[in-house]
Short mmCIF file of N, CA and C in Angstrom, two decimals:
data_model
loop_
_atom_site.label_atom_id
_atom_site.label_comp_id
_atom_site.label_asym_id
_atom_site.label_seq_id
_atom_site.Cartn_x
_atom_site.Cartn_y
_atom_site.Cartn_z
N MET A 1 31.85 -4.97 18.71
CA MET A 1 30.56 -4.53 19.18
C MET A 1 29.47 -5.20 18.33
N SER A 2 28.48 -5.77 18.98
CA SER A 2 27.41 -6.46 18.24
C SER A 2 26.30 -5.48 17.90
N THR A 3 25.64 -5.75 16.79
CA THR A 3 24.51 -4.93 16.36
C THR A 3 23.25 -5.42 17.06
N THR A 4 22.49 -4.48 17.62
CA THR A 4 21.28 -4.87 18.34
C THR A 4 20.01 -4.33 17.70
N ARG A 5 20.16 -3.45 16.71
CA ARG A 5 18.99 -2.84 16.07
C ARG A 5 19.19 -2.81 14.55
N GLY A 6 18.07 -2.67 13.85
CA GLY A 6 18.12 -2.54 12.39
C GLY A 6 16.88 -1.80 11.91
N THR A 7 16.97 -1.22 10.73
CA THR A 7 15.82 -0.53 10.15
C THR A 7 14.86 -1.58 9.59
N GLN A 8 13.61 -1.50 9.99
CA GLN A 8 12.62 -2.49 9.57
C GLN A 8 11.68 -1.88 8.53
N ILE A 9 11.52 -2.58 7.41
CA ILE A 9 10.64 -2.17 6.33
C ILE A 9 9.61 -3.29 6.13
N LEU A 10 8.33 -2.96 6.29
CA LEU A 10 7.25 -3.91 6.04
C LEU A 10 6.82 -3.74 4.58
N THR A 11 6.80 -4.84 3.83
CA THR A 11 6.51 -4.80 2.40
C THR A 11 5.37 -5.75 2.04
N LEU A 12 4.41 -5.25 1.27
CA LEU A 12 3.40 -6.09 0.62
C LEU A 12 3.59 -5.88 -0.87
N THR A 13 3.77 -6.95 -1.61
CA THR A 13 4.07 -6.85 -3.03
C THR A 13 3.07 -7.65 -3.85
N GLY A 14 2.55 -7.01 -4.90
CA GLY A 14 1.70 -7.72 -5.85
C GLY A 14 0.30 -8.01 -5.35
N LEU A 15 -0.21 -7.18 -4.43
CA LEU A 15 -1.59 -7.35 -3.97
C LEU A 15 -2.52 -7.03 -5.13
N ARG A 16 -3.32 -8.00 -5.56
CA ARG A 16 -4.17 -7.85 -6.75
C ARG A 16 -5.63 -8.00 -6.40
N PHE A 17 -6.42 -7.07 -6.91
CA PHE A 17 -7.87 -7.10 -6.74
C PHE A 17 -8.48 -6.12 -7.73
N ASP A 18 -9.81 -6.06 -7.81
CA ASP A 18 -10.49 -5.15 -8.72
C ASP A 18 -10.89 -3.88 -7.98
N ALA A 19 -10.74 -2.74 -8.68
CA ALA A 19 -11.08 -1.44 -8.10
C ALA A 19 -11.88 -0.61 -9.09
N ASN A 20 -12.70 0.27 -8.56
CA ASN A 20 -13.48 1.20 -9.38
C ASN A 20 -12.66 2.46 -9.59
N LEU A 21 -12.01 2.53 -10.75
CA LEU A 21 -11.01 3.55 -10.98
C LEU A 21 -10.94 3.91 -12.46
N GLY A 22 -10.92 5.20 -12.76
CA GLY A 22 -10.67 5.64 -14.12
C GLY A 22 -11.71 6.57 -14.69
N VAL A 23 -11.36 7.23 -15.80
CA VAL A 23 -12.24 8.21 -16.44
C VAL A 23 -12.87 7.71 -17.74
N LEU A 24 -12.37 6.61 -18.27
CA LEU A 24 -12.94 6.08 -19.50
C LEU A 24 -14.28 5.40 -19.20
N GLU A 25 -15.16 5.36 -20.19
CA GLU A 25 -16.50 4.79 -19.98
C GLU A 25 -16.46 3.37 -19.44
N HIS A 26 -15.64 2.52 -20.05
CA HIS A 26 -15.59 1.12 -19.58
C HIS A 26 -15.02 1.03 -18.16
N GLU A 27 -14.18 2.01 -17.76
CA GLU A 27 -13.65 2.02 -16.39
C GLU A 27 -14.72 2.43 -15.38
N LYS A 28 -15.65 3.27 -15.83
CA LYS A 28 -16.73 3.71 -14.95
C LYS A 28 -17.82 2.65 -14.80
N GLU A 29 -17.92 1.78 -15.79
CA GLU A 29 -18.98 0.77 -15.81
C GLU A 29 -18.66 -0.47 -14.98
N ALA A 30 -17.39 -0.82 -14.88
CA ALA A 30 -17.04 -2.05 -14.17
C ALA A 30 -15.67 -1.91 -13.51
N PRO A 31 -15.46 -2.58 -12.40
CA PRO A 31 -14.15 -2.56 -11.76
C PRO A 31 -13.09 -3.15 -12.68
N GLN A 32 -11.85 -2.74 -12.47
CA GLN A 32 -10.75 -3.26 -13.26
C GLN A 32 -9.65 -3.77 -12.34
N PRO A 33 -8.85 -4.71 -12.82
CA PRO A 33 -7.78 -5.25 -11.98
C PRO A 33 -6.64 -4.25 -11.77
N ILE A 34 -6.20 -4.19 -10.53
CA ILE A 34 -5.03 -3.37 -10.19
C ILE A 34 -4.08 -4.22 -9.36
N ALA A 35 -2.84 -3.77 -9.28
CA ALA A 35 -1.84 -4.39 -8.40
C ALA A 35 -1.25 -3.28 -7.54
N VAL A 36 -1.10 -3.57 -6.27
CA VAL A 36 -0.59 -2.59 -5.32
C VAL A 36 0.62 -3.15 -4.60
N ASP A 37 1.67 -2.34 -4.53
CA ASP A 37 2.85 -2.63 -3.72
C ASP A 37 2.97 -1.54 -2.67
N VAL A 38 3.27 -1.92 -1.44
CA VAL A 38 3.49 -0.93 -0.39
C VAL A 38 4.74 -1.29 0.40
N GLU A 39 5.42 -0.25 0.85
CA GLU A 39 6.55 -0.38 1.78
C GLU A 39 6.31 0.60 2.91
N LEU A 40 6.46 0.13 4.14
CA LEU A 40 6.30 0.98 5.31
C LEU A 40 7.61 1.00 6.08
N ASN A 41 8.17 2.18 6.27
CA ASN A 41 9.38 2.34 7.06
C ASN A 41 8.98 2.38 8.52
N LEU A 42 9.38 1.36 9.26
CA LEU A 42 9.07 1.27 10.68
C LEU A 42 10.24 1.73 11.54
N GLY A 43 11.29 2.22 10.89
CA GLY A 43 12.43 2.78 11.61
C GLY A 43 13.27 1.74 12.31
N SER A 44 14.03 2.22 13.26
CA SER A 44 14.95 1.37 14.00
C SER A 44 14.17 0.45 14.94
N GLN A 45 14.43 -0.84 14.80
CA GLN A 45 13.76 -1.85 15.62
C GLN A 45 14.81 -2.80 16.19
N PRO A 46 14.54 -3.36 17.36
CA PRO A 46 15.48 -4.35 17.92
C PRO A 46 15.55 -5.59 17.04
N LEU A 47 16.76 -6.13 16.88
CA LEU A 47 16.90 -7.37 16.12
C LEU A 47 16.23 -8.53 16.85
N HIS A 48 16.17 -8.44 18.16
CA HIS A 48 15.51 -9.45 18.98
C HIS A 48 14.38 -8.77 19.74
N PRO A 49 13.15 -8.83 19.21
CA PRO A 49 12.02 -8.18 19.88
C PRO A 49 11.87 -8.68 21.32
N ARG A 50 11.22 -7.85 22.13
CA ARG A 50 11.07 -8.19 23.55
C ARG A 50 10.25 -9.46 23.77
N ASP A 51 9.39 -9.80 22.81
CA ASP A 51 8.61 -11.03 22.90
C ASP A 51 8.10 -11.40 21.50
N ASP A 52 7.32 -12.41 21.42
CA ASP A 52 6.81 -12.92 20.14
C ASP A 52 5.32 -12.65 20.03
N ASP A 53 4.89 -11.47 20.52
CA ASP A 53 3.48 -11.11 20.64
C ASP A 53 3.06 -10.20 19.48
N LEU A 54 2.06 -10.63 18.72
CA LEU A 54 1.56 -9.88 17.57
C LEU A 54 1.09 -8.48 17.94
N THR A 55 0.61 -8.30 19.16
CA THR A 55 0.09 -6.98 19.56
C THR A 55 1.19 -5.94 19.73
N HIS A 56 2.46 -6.36 19.67
CA HIS A 56 3.57 -5.43 19.82
C HIS A 56 4.23 -5.06 18.50
N VAL A 57 3.62 -5.45 17.39
CA VAL A 57 4.13 -5.11 16.06
C VAL A 57 2.99 -4.62 15.18
N LEU A 58 3.33 -4.07 14.03
CA LEU A 58 2.31 -3.66 13.06
C LEU A 58 1.87 -4.90 12.29
N ASP A 59 0.62 -5.26 12.43
CA ASP A 59 0.06 -6.46 11.80
C ASP A 59 -0.14 -6.19 10.31
N TYR A 60 0.54 -6.94 9.47
CA TYR A 60 0.45 -6.71 8.02
C TYR A 60 -0.94 -7.00 7.48
N ARG A 61 -1.75 -7.77 8.19
CA ARG A 61 -3.13 -7.98 7.74
C ARG A 61 -3.90 -6.66 7.78
N ARG A 62 -3.60 -5.82 8.74
CA ARG A 62 -4.23 -4.51 8.84
C ARG A 62 -3.82 -3.62 7.66
N VAL A 63 -2.56 -3.67 7.29
CA VAL A 63 -2.06 -2.90 6.14
C VAL A 63 -2.80 -3.33 4.88
N ARG A 64 -2.89 -4.64 4.67
CA ARG A 64 -3.60 -5.18 3.50
C ARG A 64 -5.05 -4.73 3.47
N SER A 65 -5.71 -4.80 4.60
CA SER A 65 -7.12 -4.40 4.68
C SER A 65 -7.32 -2.93 4.34
N ILE A 66 -6.44 -2.07 4.83
CA ILE A 66 -6.53 -0.64 4.55
C ILE A 66 -6.40 -0.38 3.06
N VAL A 67 -5.43 -1.02 2.42
CA VAL A 67 -5.22 -0.83 0.98
C VAL A 67 -6.47 -1.23 0.20
N ILE A 68 -6.99 -2.41 0.48
CA ILE A 68 -8.17 -2.90 -0.24
C ILE A 68 -9.37 -2.00 0.04
N GLU A 69 -9.55 -1.63 1.29
CA GLU A 69 -10.67 -0.76 1.68
C GLU A 69 -10.64 0.57 0.94
N GLU A 70 -9.49 1.22 0.91
CA GLU A 70 -9.38 2.52 0.24
C GLU A 70 -9.60 2.41 -1.27
N CYS A 71 -9.13 1.34 -1.85
CA CYS A 71 -9.21 1.18 -3.31
C CYS A 71 -10.57 0.71 -3.79
N THR A 72 -11.40 0.22 -2.90
CA THR A 72 -12.71 -0.31 -3.31
C THR A 72 -13.88 0.45 -2.69
N ALA A 73 -13.61 1.47 -1.89
CA ALA A 73 -14.67 2.19 -1.18
C ALA A 73 -15.67 2.84 -2.13
N ARG A 74 -15.16 3.49 -3.18
CA ARG A 74 -16.02 4.16 -4.15
C ARG A 74 -15.22 4.41 -5.41
N HIS A 75 -15.91 4.79 -6.48
CA HIS A 75 -15.22 5.09 -7.74
C HIS A 75 -14.37 6.34 -7.59
N VAL A 76 -13.15 6.27 -8.11
CA VAL A 76 -12.23 7.41 -8.14
C VAL A 76 -11.79 7.58 -9.58
N ASN A 77 -11.80 8.81 -10.06
CA ASN A 77 -11.39 9.07 -11.44
C ASN A 77 -9.90 8.89 -11.66
N LEU A 78 -9.10 9.47 -10.77
CA LEU A 78 -7.66 9.56 -11.00
C LEU A 78 -6.86 8.63 -10.12
N LEU A 79 -5.91 7.96 -10.71
CA LEU A 79 -4.96 7.13 -9.98
C LEU A 79 -4.20 7.98 -8.95
N GLU A 80 -3.92 9.21 -9.32
CA GLU A 80 -3.21 10.12 -8.41
C GLU A 80 -4.02 10.39 -7.14
N SER A 81 -5.34 10.51 -7.27
CA SER A 81 -6.20 10.71 -6.10
C SER A 81 -6.21 9.48 -5.22
N LEU A 82 -6.33 8.33 -5.84
CA LEU A 82 -6.40 7.08 -5.09
C LEU A 82 -5.11 6.81 -4.33
N ILE A 83 -3.99 6.97 -4.97
CA ILE A 83 -2.72 6.66 -4.33
C ILE A 83 -2.45 7.59 -3.15
N GLY A 84 -2.89 8.84 -3.27
CA GLY A 84 -2.74 9.78 -2.16
C GLY A 84 -3.55 9.36 -0.94
N LYS A 85 -4.76 8.87 -1.18
CA LYS A 85 -5.61 8.41 -0.08
C LYS A 85 -4.99 7.20 0.62
N VAL A 86 -4.48 6.27 -0.17
CA VAL A 86 -3.86 5.08 0.41
C VAL A 86 -2.63 5.47 1.24
N ALA A 87 -1.77 6.31 0.68
CA ALA A 87 -0.55 6.72 1.38
C ALA A 87 -0.88 7.43 2.69
N ALA A 88 -1.87 8.31 2.67
CA ALA A 88 -2.25 9.05 3.89
C ALA A 88 -2.76 8.10 4.97
N ARG A 89 -3.60 7.14 4.60
CA ARG A 89 -4.11 6.16 5.58
C ARG A 89 -2.98 5.36 6.20
N LEU A 90 -2.03 4.93 5.37
CA LEU A 90 -0.93 4.12 5.89
C LEU A 90 0.01 4.94 6.77
N MET A 91 0.20 6.20 6.45
CA MET A 91 1.04 7.07 7.28
C MET A 91 0.44 7.26 8.67
N ASP A 92 -0.86 7.11 8.80
CA ASP A 92 -1.53 7.27 10.09
C ASP A 92 -1.36 6.07 11.02
N LEU A 93 -0.83 4.97 10.52
CA LEU A 93 -0.66 3.79 11.37
C LEU A 93 0.44 4.04 12.41
N PRO A 94 0.27 3.49 13.59
CA PRO A 94 1.26 3.72 14.65
C PRO A 94 2.63 3.15 14.28
N GLY A 95 3.66 3.96 14.50
CA GLY A 95 5.03 3.52 14.26
C GLY A 95 5.52 3.66 12.84
N VAL A 96 4.67 4.10 11.92
CA VAL A 96 5.08 4.24 10.53
C VAL A 96 5.75 5.59 10.33
N LEU A 97 6.98 5.56 9.82
CA LEU A 97 7.75 6.78 9.58
C LEU A 97 7.69 7.22 8.12
N GLY A 98 7.53 6.28 7.22
CA GLY A 98 7.49 6.59 5.80
C GLY A 98 6.70 5.54 5.04
N VAL A 99 6.15 5.96 3.91
CA VAL A 99 5.32 5.08 3.09
C VAL A 99 5.71 5.22 1.63
N ARG A 100 5.81 4.09 0.96
CA ARG A 100 5.94 4.04 -0.50
C ARG A 100 4.80 3.19 -1.02
N VAL A 101 4.08 3.72 -2.01
CA VAL A 101 2.96 2.99 -2.59
C VAL A 101 3.08 3.05 -4.10
N LYS A 102 2.80 1.92 -4.75
CA LYS A 102 2.71 1.86 -6.21
C LYS A 102 1.39 1.18 -6.53
N ILE A 103 0.60 1.82 -7.40
CA ILE A 103 -0.63 1.22 -7.89
C ILE A 103 -0.55 1.13 -9.41
N ALA A 104 -0.76 -0.08 -9.92
CA ALA A 104 -0.70 -0.32 -11.37
C ALA A 104 -2.07 -0.74 -11.89
N LYS A 105 -2.50 -0.11 -12.97
CA LYS A 105 -3.69 -0.54 -13.71
C LYS A 105 -3.20 -1.60 -14.69
N LEU A 106 -3.68 -2.81 -14.52
CA LEU A 106 -3.10 -3.95 -15.24
C LEU A 106 -3.61 -4.14 -16.66
N GLU A 107 -4.81 -3.65 -16.95
CA GLU A 107 -5.39 -3.95 -18.26
C GLU A 107 -5.88 -2.72 -19.01
N ILE A 108 -5.35 -1.56 -18.69
CA ILE A 108 -5.81 -0.34 -19.36
C ILE A 108 -5.35 -0.31 -20.82
N PHE A 109 -4.16 -0.85 -21.09
CA PHE A 109 -3.65 -0.97 -22.46
C PHE A 109 -3.29 -2.42 -22.72
N ASP A 110 -3.31 -2.81 -23.99
CA ASP A 110 -2.95 -4.18 -24.35
C ASP A 110 -1.46 -4.45 -24.24
N ASP A 111 -0.64 -3.39 -24.36
CA ASP A 111 0.80 -3.60 -24.45
C ASP A 111 1.60 -3.15 -23.23
N CYS A 112 0.94 -2.64 -22.18
CA CYS A 112 1.69 -2.22 -21.01
C CYS A 112 0.77 -2.00 -19.81
N GLU A 113 1.38 -1.92 -18.65
CA GLU A 113 0.69 -1.51 -17.44
C GLU A 113 0.95 -0.03 -17.24
N VAL A 114 0.04 0.65 -16.56
CA VAL A 114 0.23 2.04 -16.18
C VAL A 114 0.26 2.08 -14.67
N ALA A 115 1.26 2.75 -14.11
CA ALA A 115 1.39 2.79 -12.66
C ALA A 115 1.81 4.17 -12.18
N ILE A 116 1.44 4.45 -10.96
CA ILE A 116 1.89 5.65 -10.25
C ILE A 116 2.55 5.17 -8.98
N ARG A 117 3.63 5.83 -8.61
CA ARG A 117 4.33 5.52 -7.36
C ARG A 117 4.43 6.82 -6.56
N ILE A 118 4.22 6.71 -5.25
CA ILE A 118 4.36 7.87 -4.37
C ILE A 118 5.18 7.48 -3.15
N GLU A 119 5.92 8.43 -2.64
CA GLU A 119 6.75 8.22 -1.45
C GLU A 119 6.54 9.41 -0.53
N THR A 120 6.29 9.14 0.74
CA THR A 120 6.10 10.21 1.70
C THR A 120 6.71 9.82 3.04
N GLY A 121 6.98 10.79 3.87
CA GLY A 121 7.57 10.52 5.17
C GLY A 121 9.08 10.34 5.10
N GLN A 122 9.62 9.62 6.07
CA GLN A 122 11.07 9.46 6.21
C GLN A 122 11.56 8.19 5.53
N TRP A 123 12.63 8.37 4.72
CA TRP A 123 13.29 7.23 4.09
C TRP A 123 14.74 7.37 4.22
#
């Protein structure tokens, strides 16, 4: 018996940009670099889609735009607040069953990155 379907996971890794985030004075004064990874569980999908039309799939450019938009819209004190907003927006996309998001503050300490990871929906 041949396999005709598989679980599809859309992944964006290492998306880097500056965001207004944090409670320290220097964090409130200027944006800081962050890195975002996202995984979207799109569930069972045909191995051979019905056509090669972008309008029949989740466009990863839209995912990228949502992440950047949520992270740069306004200053947020807590990483936990920001990651929740991003995860909720991504869960609202059509066909998304589950979301994993990781946001890392790249320069908060000299010797390490600080990151939060959240997972919601079906995995």
